[in-house]
Amino acid sequence: MSSSPRDDAPDQARIANQRADAQRNRASILVAAPRVLRRNPAASVAEIAAEAGLGRMTVYGHFKTRAELIDAAVTESLGRGEDILAQVPLDGPPAEAFGRLIESSWTLLNEARGLLAAAQEELPSERVRELHAKAEARVRGILERGQQEGAFRTDLPMHWLLTTTHVVMNAAADEVVAGLVTSEDAARLIIAVLQPAIAAAPGREQQC
């Protein structure tokens, strides 16, 4: 004898509640991970679980390994960052647009520095580059426009300009962690180094 829709209703409600609970737990884990890893990039899954108010096995129910958890947390963090960076105006003089982009990018990097440090240790380098592809493409875009408009130097390869930007920003994060500069000063220092480094100065040989 088949069950009626009324008979199935309690089971459907229970399944829906379980799914909702699972979604809330996953969201809590992905919120907790950056907070814990900011304090200690080597933090364990158990520490992240405790921050989320969950048991370690609950976390492993969503993420089979610490690497999988970090990958998901980085993906989530970068996704939120992309939403913010997409709002940064990149029109107008290239140097000014570059400064706005770097300042906003630094704010996001500073907030997620522990998570990104954990990703560098836990994930393959190819995956780390893949995760940062959109952010790099945005920086590349403004650098290319600056070169086309004669504002930025063209005597250095694009990959070197991108690498220099990446290195300076990560060095600033290390300085903040070491207590040598404040996070507020770091943005100013980053821009003060990068803008003259990429500017097309008079007398500097340019290449097409």
Tab-separated table of C-alpha atoms in Angstrom:
chain	number	residue	atom	x	y	z
A	1	MET	CA	0.000	0.000	0.000
A	2	SER	CA	1.520	3.313	-1.044
A	3	SER	CA	1.873	6.158	1.384
A	4	SER	CA	-0.126	9.313	0.978
A	5	PRO	CA	1.405	12.769	0.551
A	6	ARG	CA	0.307	13.501	4.109
A	7	ASP	CA	2.278	10.496	5.376
A	8	ASP	CA	5.403	11.648	3.514
A	9	ALA	CA	5.248	15.215	4.838
A	10	PRO	CA	7.089	14.576	8.140
A	11	ASP	CA	9.944	12.817	6.305
A	12	GLN	CA	10.220	15.624	3.766
A	13	ALA	CA	10.266	18.217	6.541
A	14	ARG	CA	12.959	16.274	8.396
A	15	ILE	CA	15.109	16.013	5.260
A	16	ALA	CA	14.652	19.723	4.573
A	17	ASN	CA	15.690	20.552	8.145
A	18	GLN	CA	18.753	18.332	7.863
A	19	ARG	CA	19.770	20.051	4.654
A	20	ALA	CA	19.263	23.477	6.214
A	21	ASP	CA	21.344	22.444	9.226
A	22	ALA	CA	24.084	21.141	6.953
A	23	GLN	CA	24.130	24.395	4.987
A	24	ARG	CA	24.330	26.439	8.203
A	25	ASN	CA	27.140	24.256	9.518
A	26	ARG	CA	29.101	24.575	6.298
A	27	ALA	CA	28.644	28.337	6.319
A	28	SER	CA	29.773	28.512	9.953
A	29	ILE	CA	32.909	26.510	9.152
A	30	LEU	CA	33.822	28.778	6.234
A	31	VAL	CA	33.351	31.855	8.429
A	32	ALA	CA	35.382	30.373	11.284
A	33	ALA	CA	38.336	29.210	9.170
A	34	PRO	CA	39.664	32.683	8.182
A	35	ARG	CA	39.311	33.935	11.772
A	36	VAL	CA	41.252	31.023	13.227
A	37	LEU	CA	43.891	30.952	10.500
A	38	ARG	CA	44.427	34.704	10.836
A	39	ARG	CA	45.540	34.047	14.405
A	40	ASN	CA	47.493	30.923	13.472
A	41	PRO	CA	47.934	29.762	9.851
A	42	ALA	CA	48.900	26.314	11.188
A	43	ALA	CA	45.654	25.913	13.160
A	44	SER	CA	44.126	22.448	13.150
A	45	VAL	CA	40.712	21.320	11.958
A	46	ALA	CA	39.758	20.840	15.611
A	47	GLU	CA	40.506	24.518	16.333
A	48	ILE	CA	38.427	25.616	13.365
A	49	ALA	CA	35.599	23.323	14.486
A	50	ALA	CA	35.696	24.814	17.983
A	51	GLU	CA	35.532	28.349	16.566
A	52	ALA	CA	32.488	27.324	14.528
A	53	GLY	CA	30.853	25.746	17.584
A	54	LEU	CA	30.901	22.320	15.971
A	55	GLY	CA	32.566	18.970	16.514
A	56	ARG	CA	35.622	17.955	14.519
A	57	MET	CA	33.753	15.077	12.878
A	58	THR	CA	31.046	17.480	11.709
A	59	VAL	CA	33.720	19.479	9.892
A	60	TYR	CA	35.106	16.291	8.348
A	61	GLY	CA	31.569	15.477	7.229
A	62	HIS	CA	31.779	18.518	4.960
A	63	PHE	CA	35.497	18.522	4.119
A	64	LYS	CA	37.444	15.288	3.935
A	65	THR	CA	40.823	16.932	4.602
A	66	ARG	CA	42.263	20.163	5.990
A	67	ALA	CA	43.422	21.008	2.471
A	68	GLU	CA	39.881	20.646	1.135
A	69	LEU	CA	38.608	22.934	3.891
A	70	ILE	CA	41.249	25.562	3.176
A	71	ASP	CA	40.556	25.375	-0.558
A	72	ALA	CA	36.849	25.984	0.067
A	73	ALA	CA	37.558	28.811	2.512
A	74	VAL	CA	39.928	30.525	0.080
A	75	THR	CA	37.402	30.144	-2.737
A	76	GLU	CA	34.705	31.664	-0.529
A	77	SER	CA	36.965	34.510	0.608
A	78	LEU	CA	38.165	35.346	-2.901
A	79	GLY	CA	34.592	35.239	-4.172
A	80	ARG	CA	33.555	37.857	-1.623
A	81	GLY	CA	36.664	39.835	-2.499
A	82	GLU	CA	35.793	39.779	-6.192
A	83	ASP	CA	32.378	41.241	-5.389
A	84	ILE	CA	34.109	44.124	-3.593
A	85	LEU	CA	36.831	44.689	-6.173
A	86	ALA	CA	34.268	44.711	-8.969
A	87	GLN	CA	32.929	47.927	-7.431
A	88	VAL	CA	36.307	49.705	-7.521
A	89	PRO	CA	36.248	52.334	-10.300
A	90	LEU	CA	39.067	51.661	-12.734
A	91	ASP	CA	38.402	54.495	-15.145
A	92	GLY	CA	40.302	57.784	-15.250
A	93	PRO	CA	44.083	58.172	-15.087
A	94	PRO	CA	45.720	54.709	-14.896
A	95	ALA	CA	47.974	55.612	-11.951
A	96	GLU	CA	44.990	56.707	-9.873
A	97	ALA	CA	42.960	53.641	-10.855
A	98	PHE	CA	45.922	51.412	-9.993
A	99	GLY	CA	46.195	53.080	-6.582
A	100	ARG	CA	42.506	52.510	-5.839
A	101	LEU	CA	42.730	48.871	-6.892
A	102	ILE	CA	45.847	48.214	-4.820
A	103	GLU	CA	44.371	49.896	-1.750
A	104	SER	CA	41.196	47.796	-1.938
A	105	SER	CA	43.177	44.644	-2.712
A	106	TRP	CA	45.432	45.273	0.273
A	107	THR	CA	42.450	45.560	2.606
A	108	LEU	CA	41.205	42.157	1.429
A	109	LEU	CA	44.671	40.595	1.567
A	110	ASN	CA	45.228	41.864	5.094
A	111	GLU	CA	41.930	40.405	6.275
A	112	ALA	CA	42.649	37.007	4.711
A	113	ARG	CA	46.435	36.846	5.188
A	114	GLY	CA	46.364	33.853	7.560
A	115	LEU	CA	44.061	31.929	5.260
A	116	LEU	CA	46.244	32.684	2.239
A	117	ALA	CA	49.379	31.708	4.170
A	118	ALA	CA	47.742	28.381	5.019
A	119	ALA	CA	46.833	27.910	1.359
A	120	GLN	CA	50.447	28.456	0.327
A	121	GLU	CA	51.497	25.642	2.666
A	122	GLU	CA	48.606	23.253	2.086
A	123	LEU	CA	47.612	23.552	-1.557
A	124	PRO	CA	49.567	22.842	-4.755
A	125	SER	CA	51.105	25.952	-6.282
A	126	GLU	CA	49.060	25.407	-9.454
A	127	ARG	CA	45.843	25.540	-7.429
A	128	VAL	CA	46.938	28.706	-5.619
A	129	ARG	CA	47.605	30.390	-8.968
A	130	GLU	CA	44.247	29.202	-10.283
A	131	LEU	CA	42.442	30.663	-7.270
A	132	HIS	CA	44.115	34.037	-7.782
A	133	ALA	CA	43.554	34.149	-11.550
A	134	LYS	CA	40.646	36.633	-11.469
A	135	ALA	CA	42.415	39.028	-9.119
A	136	GLU	CA	45.557	38.885	-11.250
A	137	ALA	CA	43.553	39.497	-14.407
A	138	ARG	CA	42.121	42.688	-12.905
A	139	VAL	CA	45.591	44.015	-12.045
A	140	ARG	CA	46.869	42.988	-15.465
A	141	GLY	CA	44.029	44.893	-17.108
A	142	ILE	CA	44.870	48.214	-15.481
A	143	LEU	CA	48.600	47.714	-16.116
A	144	GLU	CA	47.970	47.018	-19.787
A	145	ARG	CA	45.752	50.073	-20.115
A	146	GLY	CA	48.420	52.195	-18.449
A	147	GLN	CA	50.997	50.910	-20.890
A	148	GLN	CA	48.753	51.597	-23.881
A	149	GLU	CA	48.147	55.155	-22.675
A	150	GLY	CA	51.836	55.798	-22.033
A	151	ALA	CA	51.430	56.073	-18.254
A	152	PHE	CA	53.238	52.842	-17.314
A	153	ARG	CA	56.596	51.517	-18.402
A	154	THR	CA	56.791	48.947	-21.174
A	155	ASP	CA	60.469	48.065	-20.874
A	156	LEU	CA	59.705	45.250	-18.399
A	157	PRO	CA	57.681	42.085	-19.051
A	158	MET	CA	54.110	42.083	-17.771
A	159	HIS	CA	54.774	38.990	-15.666
A	160	TRP	CA	57.524	40.912	-13.865
A	161	LEU	CA	55.221	43.836	-13.088
A	162	LEU	CA	52.625	41.406	-11.719
A	163	THR	CA	55.237	39.522	-9.696
A	164	THR	CA	56.587	42.768	-8.254
A	165	THR	CA	53.080	43.828	-7.212
A	166	HIS	CA	52.483	40.454	-5.586
A	167	VAL	CA	55.821	40.428	-3.757
A	168	VAL	CA	55.465	43.963	-2.383
A	169	MET	CA	51.955	43.325	-1.097
A	170	ASN	CA	52.930	40.062	0.570
A	171	ALA	CA	56.021	41.694	2.079
A	172	ALA	CA	53.732	44.335	3.566
A	173	ALA	CA	51.604	41.583	5.100
A	174	ASP	CA	54.729	40.086	6.692
A	175	GLU	CA	55.677	43.519	8.082
A	176	VAL	CA	52.222	43.923	9.611
A	177	VAL	CA	52.428	40.491	11.229
A	178	ALA	CA	55.868	41.376	12.606
A	179	GLY	CA	54.473	44.586	14.069
A	180	LEU	CA	56.823	46.787	12.049
A	181	VAL	CA	54.053	48.727	10.293
A	182	THR	CA	50.332	49.141	10.848
A	183	SER	CA	47.838	47.783	8.356
A	184	GLU	CA	46.711	51.379	7.662
A	185	ASP	CA	50.258	52.512	6.847
A	186	ALA	CA	50.891	49.425	4.735
A	187	ALA	CA	48.519	50.508	1.965
A	188	ARG	CA	50.271	53.864	1.652
A	189	LEU	CA	53.703	52.229	1.625
A	190	ILE	CA	52.705	49.681	-1.009
A	191	ILE	CA	51.421	52.369	-3.354
A	192	ALA	CA	54.442	54.584	-2.658
A	193	VAL	CA	56.728	51.777	-3.839
A	194	LEU	CA	54.695	50.431	-6.744
A	195	GLN	CA	53.542	53.591	-8.479
A	196	PRO	CA	57.020	54.990	-9.225
A	197	ALA	CA	58.234	51.471	-10.039
A	198	ILE	CA	55.718	51.085	-12.872
A	199	ALA	CA	55.539	54.708	-14.040
A	200	ALA	CA	56.784	55.664	-17.481
A	201	ALA	CA	59.454	58.171	-16.416
A	202	PRO	CA	61.012	60.720	-18.777
A	203	GLY	CA	64.268	59.374	-20.201
A	204	ARG	CA	63.351	55.768	-19.402
A	205	GLU	CA	63.574	53.655	-22.519
A	206	GLN	CA	60.180	52.339	-23.570
A	207	GLN	CA	59.500	49.359	-25.786
A	208	CYS	CA	56.503	48.684	-27.957
